[in-house]
Amino acid sequence: MWPFASVGTLAVWELRRLARRGQAMRVRLVLLYALFLTFLGLTAYSFYPLPVHHIFLSRLPPLSLRECAEFASTFALFTLEAQLIAVVAVTPALAASAVAEEKDRQTLPLLLITLMSDREIVFGKAAGRITFVLAAVLAGVPVLMITVLFGGVDVRLLGAGYALTAGTVVLCGAIGVGAACRAPDLRSAVVGAYGRVVVLVCGVFVPPCLLATPFGVLGLASRFRLSDTDFVLLAAGYPLLQVLIGFALLVRAARALRLREATAGPPPVTTYPPPPRPAEPPLIRPEDEVPPDLPPLDPADPVLWKERCVGWRPTWTLPLASKVLRGLAAVLALLCLLGGTWAQVDRLVRGLNTGDASRSRTLSAVEGGWLLMAAGVLAAGRYLLPVAVGVSGAVAGERFRATLDSLLAAPLDRRAVLRSKVQAHAERGSGFVAVAVAAVGMAFIADQGVRVGVAAAVLSASGILFVIALGAWLTVRCAADVRAFRLLLPVALLAAGWPAAVWNAARSELAISQEDLFRGLLAAAAVCVLTAAGLWWRAGRDLVRGV
């Protein structure tokens, strides 16, 4: 019999299961949302001197046929690139969950005792997830076909784009399934899959290596005029190479499917194993382990002492890479803060010496404002991302490890337990909160005045409080820390990055008055504080009730 006889059956079952969960609509919406954002951003950039509301209200000047063709060609290229980005972002996690969910639900041993071989299981799972993503990608075909009507769009480029997309889906799906076969659970599989995708698909985001990625190949195909033969080799050879690499990764994954815990190796020879034998005395007696030097236990708040000293850290966060990224973000934030502060001091000295206030204001906005804003965003991200990881696992991590009942059975106030756990994570790196608030306030003061700067600083601090309160509520409500972190991450990124968006909008041609900006920032800060208070109260109440 052909060694892949049952691949189709398992693939069809995977497609049915995904459809019953409603995943098809979600993936299509993600892809269409990416295409829609690409259309909005490219249109606003292409007609930049005009205000955005004029562009989308049919107030554009008449365009020549050449301008229409150039816009259609650029839009087709950017749409294909956005489609590739969406595929790379969605496929690894979706493919990794095919095998990792079986391990989490402890149903993989039941699947392994069927008549299907390991290779059939791995290839069937991968084929189902890859086919699912490819079917969702077809939702963007009508959008790209419309660009052909404007002229100037090479149909070969569209074909090459979809061929590269198909090859990338196959490669990302194979990477995800391979990572799941080697990982013990879903979180480790997802983190490992995205780590391999960064290397094999994204070229580690290094500029020379990016030319060999699907994004670079698509850009080269649109940039240079290639002959028909070269175009076919590029459009067909690169996806074929991706498919071959994916096939090899799936073959290796099938060999590693049984190398984990309950599925590792054959059963014992007899039901009654021989009694254990005493171990031989070691030739060199090991030294006594020295316990770590910990501060004395705090009887007033033992939970806070435990979280500070021996708190649990999730393994899916890649500790070494996290340390490197945190250190890099801290250095960049401090350098930007020093550079921006120096530019502001230099501007002030120049203004005092020359009395040219308008010149000093321009120098402030151009030289120091963006440095201070970058420092504020980097410092906020350096603080919020580790806090989001820690707070999301404060209670959900205990629940996932099946230790929450033991903790709640202790004679401790549950609200105090939640407060201690959140406090232990929130106080780490709290100096970056001061850096972020000060940098954002100084950036707005330099460009919009003292009142707006103070309001922006207040909103920055309020946004951080909102993220902490939302994380406390999510960690109480979610069954696992990964789910809580996944829901908290977009809010943390928004809280870290909103100052840059508002600062650029205030300096654009939108004509936002300082009074309106001041009132809007204060209103947003008030909403954040009130919502954070409500979420914190709900988190404590739900934990007391045992929800």
XYZ file of C-alpha atoms in Angstrom:
547
model
C 0.000 0.000 0.000
C 1.147 3.555 -0.667
C 2.681 4.935 2.561
C 0.402 7.991 2.512
C -2.936 6.240 1.988
C -4.662 7.814 5.009
C -3.383 11.362 4.537
C -6.526 12.510 2.746
C -8.847 11.081 5.396
C -7.061 12.826 8.256
C -6.775 16.059 6.258
C -10.533 16.097 5.599
C -11.161 15.525 9.304
C -8.896 18.471 10.165
C -10.775 20.710 7.724
C -14.128 19.716 9.201
C -12.931 20.295 12.739
C -11.601 23.758 11.884
C -14.841 24.646 10.114
C -16.911 23.582 13.136
C -14.816 25.824 15.359
C -15.418 28.845 13.132
C -11.743 29.238 12.268
C -12.423 29.702 8.547
C -14.204 33.017 9.014
C -11.561 34.289 11.450
C -8.622 33.570 9.146
C -10.411 35.115 6.158
C -11.190 38.221 8.190
C -7.535 38.518 9.245
C -6.397 38.349 5.625
C -9.030 40.783 4.381
C -8.286 43.131 7.268
C -4.592 43.128 6.298
C -5.507 43.917 2.682
C -7.848 46.701 3.784
C -5.183 48.320 5.974
C -2.729 48.076 3.086
C -5.186 49.857 0.814
C -5.777 52.658 3.323
C -2.084 53.158 4.108
C -0.911 53.040 0.495
C -3.639 55.395 -0.691
C -2.873 57.932 2.037
C 0.857 57.694 1.248
C 0.444 57.945 -2.536
C -1.642 61.135 -2.329
C 0.200 62.493 0.717
C -0.140 66.269 0.216
C -3.906 65.892 0.233
C -5.737 65.340 3.537
C -6.951 61.816 4.139
C -10.627 62.764 4.323
C -10.371 64.450 0.914
C -8.908 61.317 -0.651
C -11.758 59.031 0.412
C -14.530 61.552 -0.213
C -13.976 61.725 -3.997
C -12.238 65.108 -3.918
C -9.190 63.937 -5.843
C -8.009 65.787 -8.932
C -8.392 63.850 -12.198
C -5.630 61.279 -12.708
C -3.987 60.397 -15.970
C -3.911 56.845 -17.298
C -0.223 56.590 -16.425
C -0.849 57.623 -12.826
C -3.688 55.091 -12.521
C -1.452 52.340 -13.902
C 1.400 53.216 -11.526
C -0.926 53.227 -8.537
C -2.471 49.897 -9.564
C 0.964 48.281 -10.000
C 2.168 49.555 -6.612
C -1.076 48.508 -4.950
C -0.814 44.983 -6.393
C 2.756 44.623 -5.096
C 1.934 45.927 -1.611
C -1.182 43.768 -1.430
C 0.799 40.636 -2.254
C 3.417 41.581 0.351
C 0.702 42.173 2.970
C -0.827 38.816 2.088
C 2.544 37.149 2.619
C 2.944 38.876 5.992
C -0.517 37.739 7.097
C 0.210 34.172 5.998
C 3.527 34.101 7.864
C 1.805 35.477 10.976
C -1.109 33.009 10.971
C 0.142 29.706 9.544
C 2.801 28.603 12.114
C 0.462 28.841 15.112
C -2.402 27.220 13.217
C -0.196 24.342 12.064
C 1.477 23.857 15.449
C -1.890 23.509 17.158
C -2.747 20.503 14.958
C -0.393 18.206 16.905
C 0.065 20.195 20.112
C -3.664 20.139 20.879
C -3.609 16.361 20.696
C -0.809 16.343 23.289
C -2.570 18.827 25.561
C -5.806 16.827 25.462
C -3.806 13.576 25.877
C -5.400 12.087 22.755
C -2.166 11.592 20.814
C -1.608 8.042 22.195
C -5.077 7.101 20.914
C -4.155 8.443 17.489
C -0.862 6.565 17.500
C -2.478 3.169 18.157
C -4.576 3.418 14.994
C -3.565 1.746 11.737
C -2.057 4.999 10.482
C 1.699 5.334 10.544
C 3.488 8.274 12.112
C 4.211 9.715 8.689
C 0.557 9.516 7.688
C -0.487 11.312 10.879
C 2.039 14.114 10.447
C 1.398 14.612 6.741
C -2.376 14.389 7.221
C -2.358 17.027 9.945
C -0.097 19.287 7.891
C -2.127 18.807 4.698
C -5.344 19.765 6.467
C -3.931 22.970 7.977
C -2.101 23.984 4.776
C -5.203 23.434 2.661
C -7.234 25.453 5.141
C -4.901 28.470 4.899
C -4.678 28.237 1.103
C -8.458 28.244 0.862
C -8.566 31.344 3.043
C -5.958 33.072 0.857
C -8.327 32.793 -2.092
C -10.480 35.447 -0.412
C -8.015 38.069 -1.635
C -8.145 37.048 -5.311
C -11.074 39.359 -6.247
C -9.275 42.327 -4.691
C -6.195 41.756 -6.839
C -8.197 41.042 -9.958
C -9.743 44.498 -9.726
C -6.291 46.066 -10.097
C -5.960 44.529 -13.563
C -8.789 46.777 -14.764
C -6.665 49.883 -14.095
C -3.894 48.668 -16.398
C -0.193 48.543 -15.682
C -0.436 45.356 -13.611
C 1.568 42.423 -14.890
C -0.520 39.261 -14.654
C 2.707 37.298 -14.303
C 3.426 39.194 -11.092
C 0.059 38.150 -9.655
C 0.730 34.537 -10.558
C 4.213 34.685 -9.046
C 2.795 36.296 -5.910
C 0.280 33.531 -5.361
C 2.880 30.853 -6.144
C 5.182 32.359 -3.518
C 2.269 32.573 -1.103
C 1.446 28.890 -1.621
C 5.081 27.865 -1.120
C 5.345 30.013 1.998
C 2.172 28.456 3.423
C 3.589 24.971 2.870
C 6.926 25.880 4.480
C 5.339 27.642 7.471
C 2.893 24.778 7.969
C 5.715 22.230 7.931
C 7.686 24.327 10.417
C 4.681 24.560 12.742
C 3.909 20.838 12.648
C 7.594 19.980 13.085
C 7.874 22.225 16.139
C 4.731 20.681 17.635
C 6.080 17.139 17.200
C 9.160 18.021 19.263
C 7.539 20.277 21.874
C 5.736 18.988 24.976
C 2.841 21.473 24.836
C 1.184 24.145 22.711
C 3.007 27.180 24.062
C 6.455 25.686 23.478
C 5.396 24.570 20.008
C 4.150 28.031 19.020
C 7.250 29.816 20.329
C 9.553 27.313 18.626
C 7.601 27.539 15.361
C 7.834 31.322 15.189
C 11.527 31.193 16.086
C 12.191 28.863 13.131
C 10.000 30.988 10.843
C 12.076 34.061 11.675
C 15.195 32.190 10.529
C 13.947 30.132 7.568
C 11.272 32.438 6.137
C 12.122 35.971 7.297
C 15.914 35.747 7.080
C 16.319 36.975 10.688
C 15.259 40.411 9.346
C 18.840 41.104 8.223
C 18.849 43.257 5.033
C 21.146 41.022 2.911
C 19.232 37.902 3.940
C 15.867 39.544 3.263
C 16.580 39.391 -0.476
C 16.405 35.584 -0.267
C 13.037 35.609 1.533
C 9.669 35.447 -0.260
C 9.222 39.167 0.397
C 12.534 40.005 -1.278
C 11.955 37.633 -4.196
C 8.572 39.207 -4.879
C 10.105 42.669 -4.749
C 12.867 41.671 -7.152
C 10.348 40.160 -9.548
C 8.397 43.426 -9.651
C 11.426 45.711 -9.702
C 13.440 44.263 -12.561
C 12.208 43.412 -16.025
C 12.896 39.713 -16.401
C 12.487 37.559 -19.457
C 9.696 35.035 -19.568
C 12.090 32.174 -18.889
C 13.744 33.875 -15.920
C 10.366 34.893 -14.552
C 9.023 31.344 -14.729
C 12.160 29.957 -13.077
C 11.914 32.521 -10.305
C 8.160 32.158 -9.794
C 8.143 28.358 -9.951
C 11.608 27.399 -8.713
C 11.499 29.286 -5.418
C 8.083 27.900 -4.318
C 9.214 24.427 -5.392
C 12.296 24.784 -3.199
C 10.055 25.833 -0.301
C 7.852 22.781 -0.829
C 10.873 20.456 -0.862
C 12.210 21.979 2.360
C 8.766 21.626 3.926
C 8.592 17.976 2.844
C 11.970 17.285 4.444
C 10.885 18.998 7.668
C 7.720 16.890 7.809
C 9.711 13.690 7.306
C 11.947 14.653 10.241
C 8.883 15.586 12.303
C 7.372 12.144 11.765
C 10.490 10.573 13.271
C 10.219 12.765 16.369
C 6.499 12.251 16.967
C 6.976 9.430 19.501
C 9.988 10.881 21.308
C 8.002 12.469 24.129
C 6.908 11.171 27.527
C 4.036 8.644 27.351
C 4.723 7.719 23.710
C 8.483 7.193 24.124
C 9.558 3.622 23.453
C 7.855 0.214 23.822
C 6.053 -0.887 27.009
C 7.979 -2.836 29.666
C 8.589 -6.523 29.101
C 6.633 -7.728 32.144
C 3.844 -6.307 34.203
C 5.825 -6.800 37.406
C 9.247 -5.182 36.989
C 12.134 -6.351 39.165
C 12.599 -4.582 42.485
C 14.913 -1.589 42.423
C 18.525 -2.209 43.310
C 20.510 0.071 45.594
C 22.672 2.492 43.723
C 26.400 1.957 43.713
C 28.281 4.390 45.954
C 29.862 7.176 43.918
C 33.615 7.215 43.533
C 33.666 10.900 44.403
C 31.061 12.054 46.861
C 29.335 15.167 45.486
C 29.472 18.340 47.491
C 26.414 19.398 49.403
C 24.242 21.712 47.387
C 24.288 25.222 48.708
C 20.780 26.690 48.828
C 20.353 30.038 47.121
C 20.920 33.085 49.258
C 17.394 34.339 49.848
C 16.186 37.068 52.169
C 14.307 35.982 55.294
C 10.665 35.056 54.874
C 8.282 37.941 55.362
C 5.487 36.631 57.635
C 3.339 39.674 56.895
C 3.053 38.853 53.178
C 4.488 35.413 52.280
C 2.949 35.456 48.798
C 4.793 38.659 47.899
C 8.041 37.186 49.262
C 7.545 34.037 47.225
C 6.792 35.913 44.002
C 9.786 38.202 44.467
C 12.305 35.515 45.352
C 11.229 32.213 43.790
C 8.433 33.260 41.475
C 7.566 31.050 38.519
C 8.678 32.138 35.047
C 7.097 30.650 31.910
C 9.493 28.759 29.656
C 7.760 29.862 26.450
C 9.179 33.390 26.823
C 12.723 32.293 25.790
C 14.606 33.700 28.838
C 17.936 34.299 27.075
C 16.388 36.101 24.106
C 14.161 38.082 26.460
C 17.158 39.277 28.455
C 18.960 40.405 25.312
C 15.916 42.247 23.969
C 15.205 43.881 27.322
C 18.776 45.087 27.603
C 18.759 46.395 24.032
C 15.480 48.254 24.571
C 16.772 49.757 27.820
C 19.989 51.004 26.186
C 18.139 52.486 23.208
C 15.595 54.182 25.472
C 18.290 55.772 27.621
C 20.280 56.918 24.576
C 17.189 58.462 22.983
C 16.285 60.150 26.274
C 19.757 61.628 26.639
C 19.828 62.742 23.012
C 16.382 64.303 23.191
C 17.105 66.038 26.484
C 20.358 67.421 25.104
C 18.548 68.706 22.022
C 15.956 70.441 24.213
C 18.631 72.059 26.382
C 20.523 73.155 23.288
C 17.340 74.604 21.824
C 16.660 76.496 25.047
C 20.178 77.945 25.102
C 19.895 79.014 21.484
C 16.550 80.640 22.145
C 17.932 82.571 25.104
C 20.974 83.687 23.162
C 19.265 84.699 19.931
C 15.753 85.352 21.099
C 14.448 83.541 18.054
C 11.582 81.599 19.603
C 10.198 80.292 16.314
C 13.580 78.906 15.311
C 14.033 77.290 18.692
C 10.576 75.708 18.464
C 11.386 74.230 15.054
C 14.649 72.858 16.353
C 12.796 71.326 19.298
C 10.303 69.500 17.126
C 12.808 68.283 14.589
C 15.867 67.486 16.698
C 14.592 66.496 20.120
C 10.912 65.682 19.850
C 11.222 62.437 17.943
C 14.120 61.287 20.152
C 12.074 61.868 23.297
C 9.065 60.173 21.741
C 11.188 57.167 20.754
C 12.556 57.028 24.312
C 9.023 57.086 25.741
C 7.775 54.316 23.434
C 10.828 52.115 24.034
C 10.727 52.592 27.809
C 6.987 51.870 27.933
C 7.452 48.742 25.826
C 10.436 47.655 27.933
C 8.243 47.838 31.033
C 4.865 46.688 29.709
C 5.858 43.542 27.811
C 7.569 41.788 30.782
C 4.760 42.982 33.042
C 2.187 41.567 30.615
C 3.976 38.191 30.683
C 4.179 38.137 34.479
C 0.722 39.471 35.309
C -1.007 37.220 32.771
C 0.484 34.187 34.540
C -0.118 35.382 38.101
C -3.292 33.320 38.576
C -3.723 31.647 35.178
C -0.270 30.085 35.510
C -1.233 28.584 38.864
C -4.452 27.290 37.327
C -2.603 25.773 34.373
C -0.116 24.018 36.700
C -3.003 22.755 38.875
C -1.656 24.558 41.968
C -4.334 27.235 42.268
C -6.592 25.180 44.553
C -3.747 24.615 46.989
C -2.959 28.326 47.021
C -6.559 29.382 47.553
C -6.987 26.806 50.310
C -4.393 28.649 52.399
C -5.774 30.935 55.141
C -5.027 34.076 53.138
C -7.285 36.769 51.808
C -7.742 36.131 48.102
C -7.703 39.814 47.208
C -4.418 40.145 49.079
C -3.033 37.159 47.174
C -3.943 38.783 43.860
C -2.521 42.120 44.958
C 0.766 40.539 46.055
C 1.176 38.588 42.833
C 0.469 41.592 40.639
C 2.635 43.872 42.780
C 5.628 41.550 42.482
C 5.503 41.764 38.700
C 4.509 45.435 38.463
C 7.396 46.668 40.586
C 10.041 45.074 38.358
C 11.550 47.683 36.099
C 9.306 50.414 37.489
C 12.047 52.948 36.753
C 11.156 52.669 33.074
C 7.680 53.957 33.906
C 9.214 57.209 35.081
C 11.370 57.361 31.939
C 8.378 56.732 29.673
C 6.120 59.266 31.396
C 8.830 61.927 31.504
C 9.893 61.405 27.882
C 6.330 61.521 26.550
C 5.550 64.613 28.587
C 8.715 66.412 27.432
C 8.033 65.538 23.784
C 4.527 67.017 23.933
C 5.710 70.025 25.950
C 8.314 70.835 23.300
C 5.757 70.755 20.507
C 2.342 71.550 22.032
C 2.966 73.378 25.293
C 3.034 72.586 28.996
C -0.686 71.802 29.436
C -0.744 69.240 26.623
C 2.547 67.737 27.843
C 1.234 67.234 31.365
C -1.992 65.703 29.997
C 0.025 63.341 27.779
C 2.179 62.277 30.742
C -0.950 61.621 32.814
C -2.463 59.550 30.002
C 0.768 57.560 29.624
C 0.726 56.644 33.330
C -3.007 55.897 33.178
C -2.511 53.588 30.211
C 0.089 51.603 32.135
C -2.307 51.254 35.083
C -5.035 50.116 32.701
C -2.786 47.399 31.243
C -1.928 46.097 34.731
C -5.601 46.059 35.811
C -6.701 44.359 32.590
C -3.969 41.754 33.035
C -5.139 41.078 36.589
C -8.686 40.507 35.368
C -7.600 38.329 32.431
C -5.355 36.140 34.579
C -8.306 35.443 36.881
C -10.702 34.679 34.041
C -8.497 32.736 31.595
C -7.697 29.040 31.883
C -4.041 29.396 30.829
C -1.448 32.136 30.962
C -0.839 31.960 27.213
C -4.440 32.889 26.461
C -4.347 35.753 28.965
C -1.108 37.065 27.466
C -2.466 36.770 23.930
C -5.462 38.925 24.853
C -3.359 41.405 26.845
C -0.568 41.868 24.288
C -2.491 44.129 21.811
C -3.563 46.423 24.661
C 0.013 46.616 25.974
C 1.315 47.505 22.520
C -1.390 50.155 22.155
C -0.539 51.638 25.555
C 3.144 51.784 24.590
C 2.693 53.145 21.074
C -0.213 55.595 21.267
C 2.016 58.627 22.097
C 3.850 58.344 18.776
C 0.578 58.175 16.822
C -0.983 61.136 18.659
C 2.224 63.177 18.462
C 2.501 62.664 14.696
C -1.200 63.412 14.226
C -0.845 66.655 16.180
C 2.058 67.726 13.958
C 0.296 66.771 10.716
C -2.173 68.796 8.679
C -5.204 67.639 10.647
C -5.343 71.057 12.377
C -5.977 69.768 15.904
C -6.039 72.686 18.321
C -4.105 72.503 21.574
C -7.295 72.920 23.583
C -9.004 69.989 21.859
C -5.881 67.877 22.243
C -5.629 68.756 25.934
C -9.260 67.856 26.613
C -9.034 64.646 24.611
C -5.947 63.454 26.471
C -7.465 64.215 29.854
C -10.737 62.483 28.906
C -8.824 59.388 27.743
C -6.807 59.380 30.982
C -9.993 59.562 33.041
C -11.532 56.684 31.087
C -8.384 54.580 31.598
C -8.314 55.215 35.347
C -12.016 54.481 35.866
C -11.894 51.365 33.692
C -8.772 50.139 35.485
C -10.474 50.575 38.859
C -13.500 48.610 37.636
C -11.373 45.801 36.194
C -9.336 45.536 39.403
C -12.499 45.308 41.482
C -13.952 42.663 39.163
C -10.734 40.634 39.267
C -10.754 40.556 43.071
C -14.442 39.708 43.213
C -14.128 36.890 40.655
C -11.166 35.396 42.499
C -13.054 35.522 45.823
C -16.030 33.791 44.218
C -13.772 31.181 42.640
C -14.763 31.925 39.038
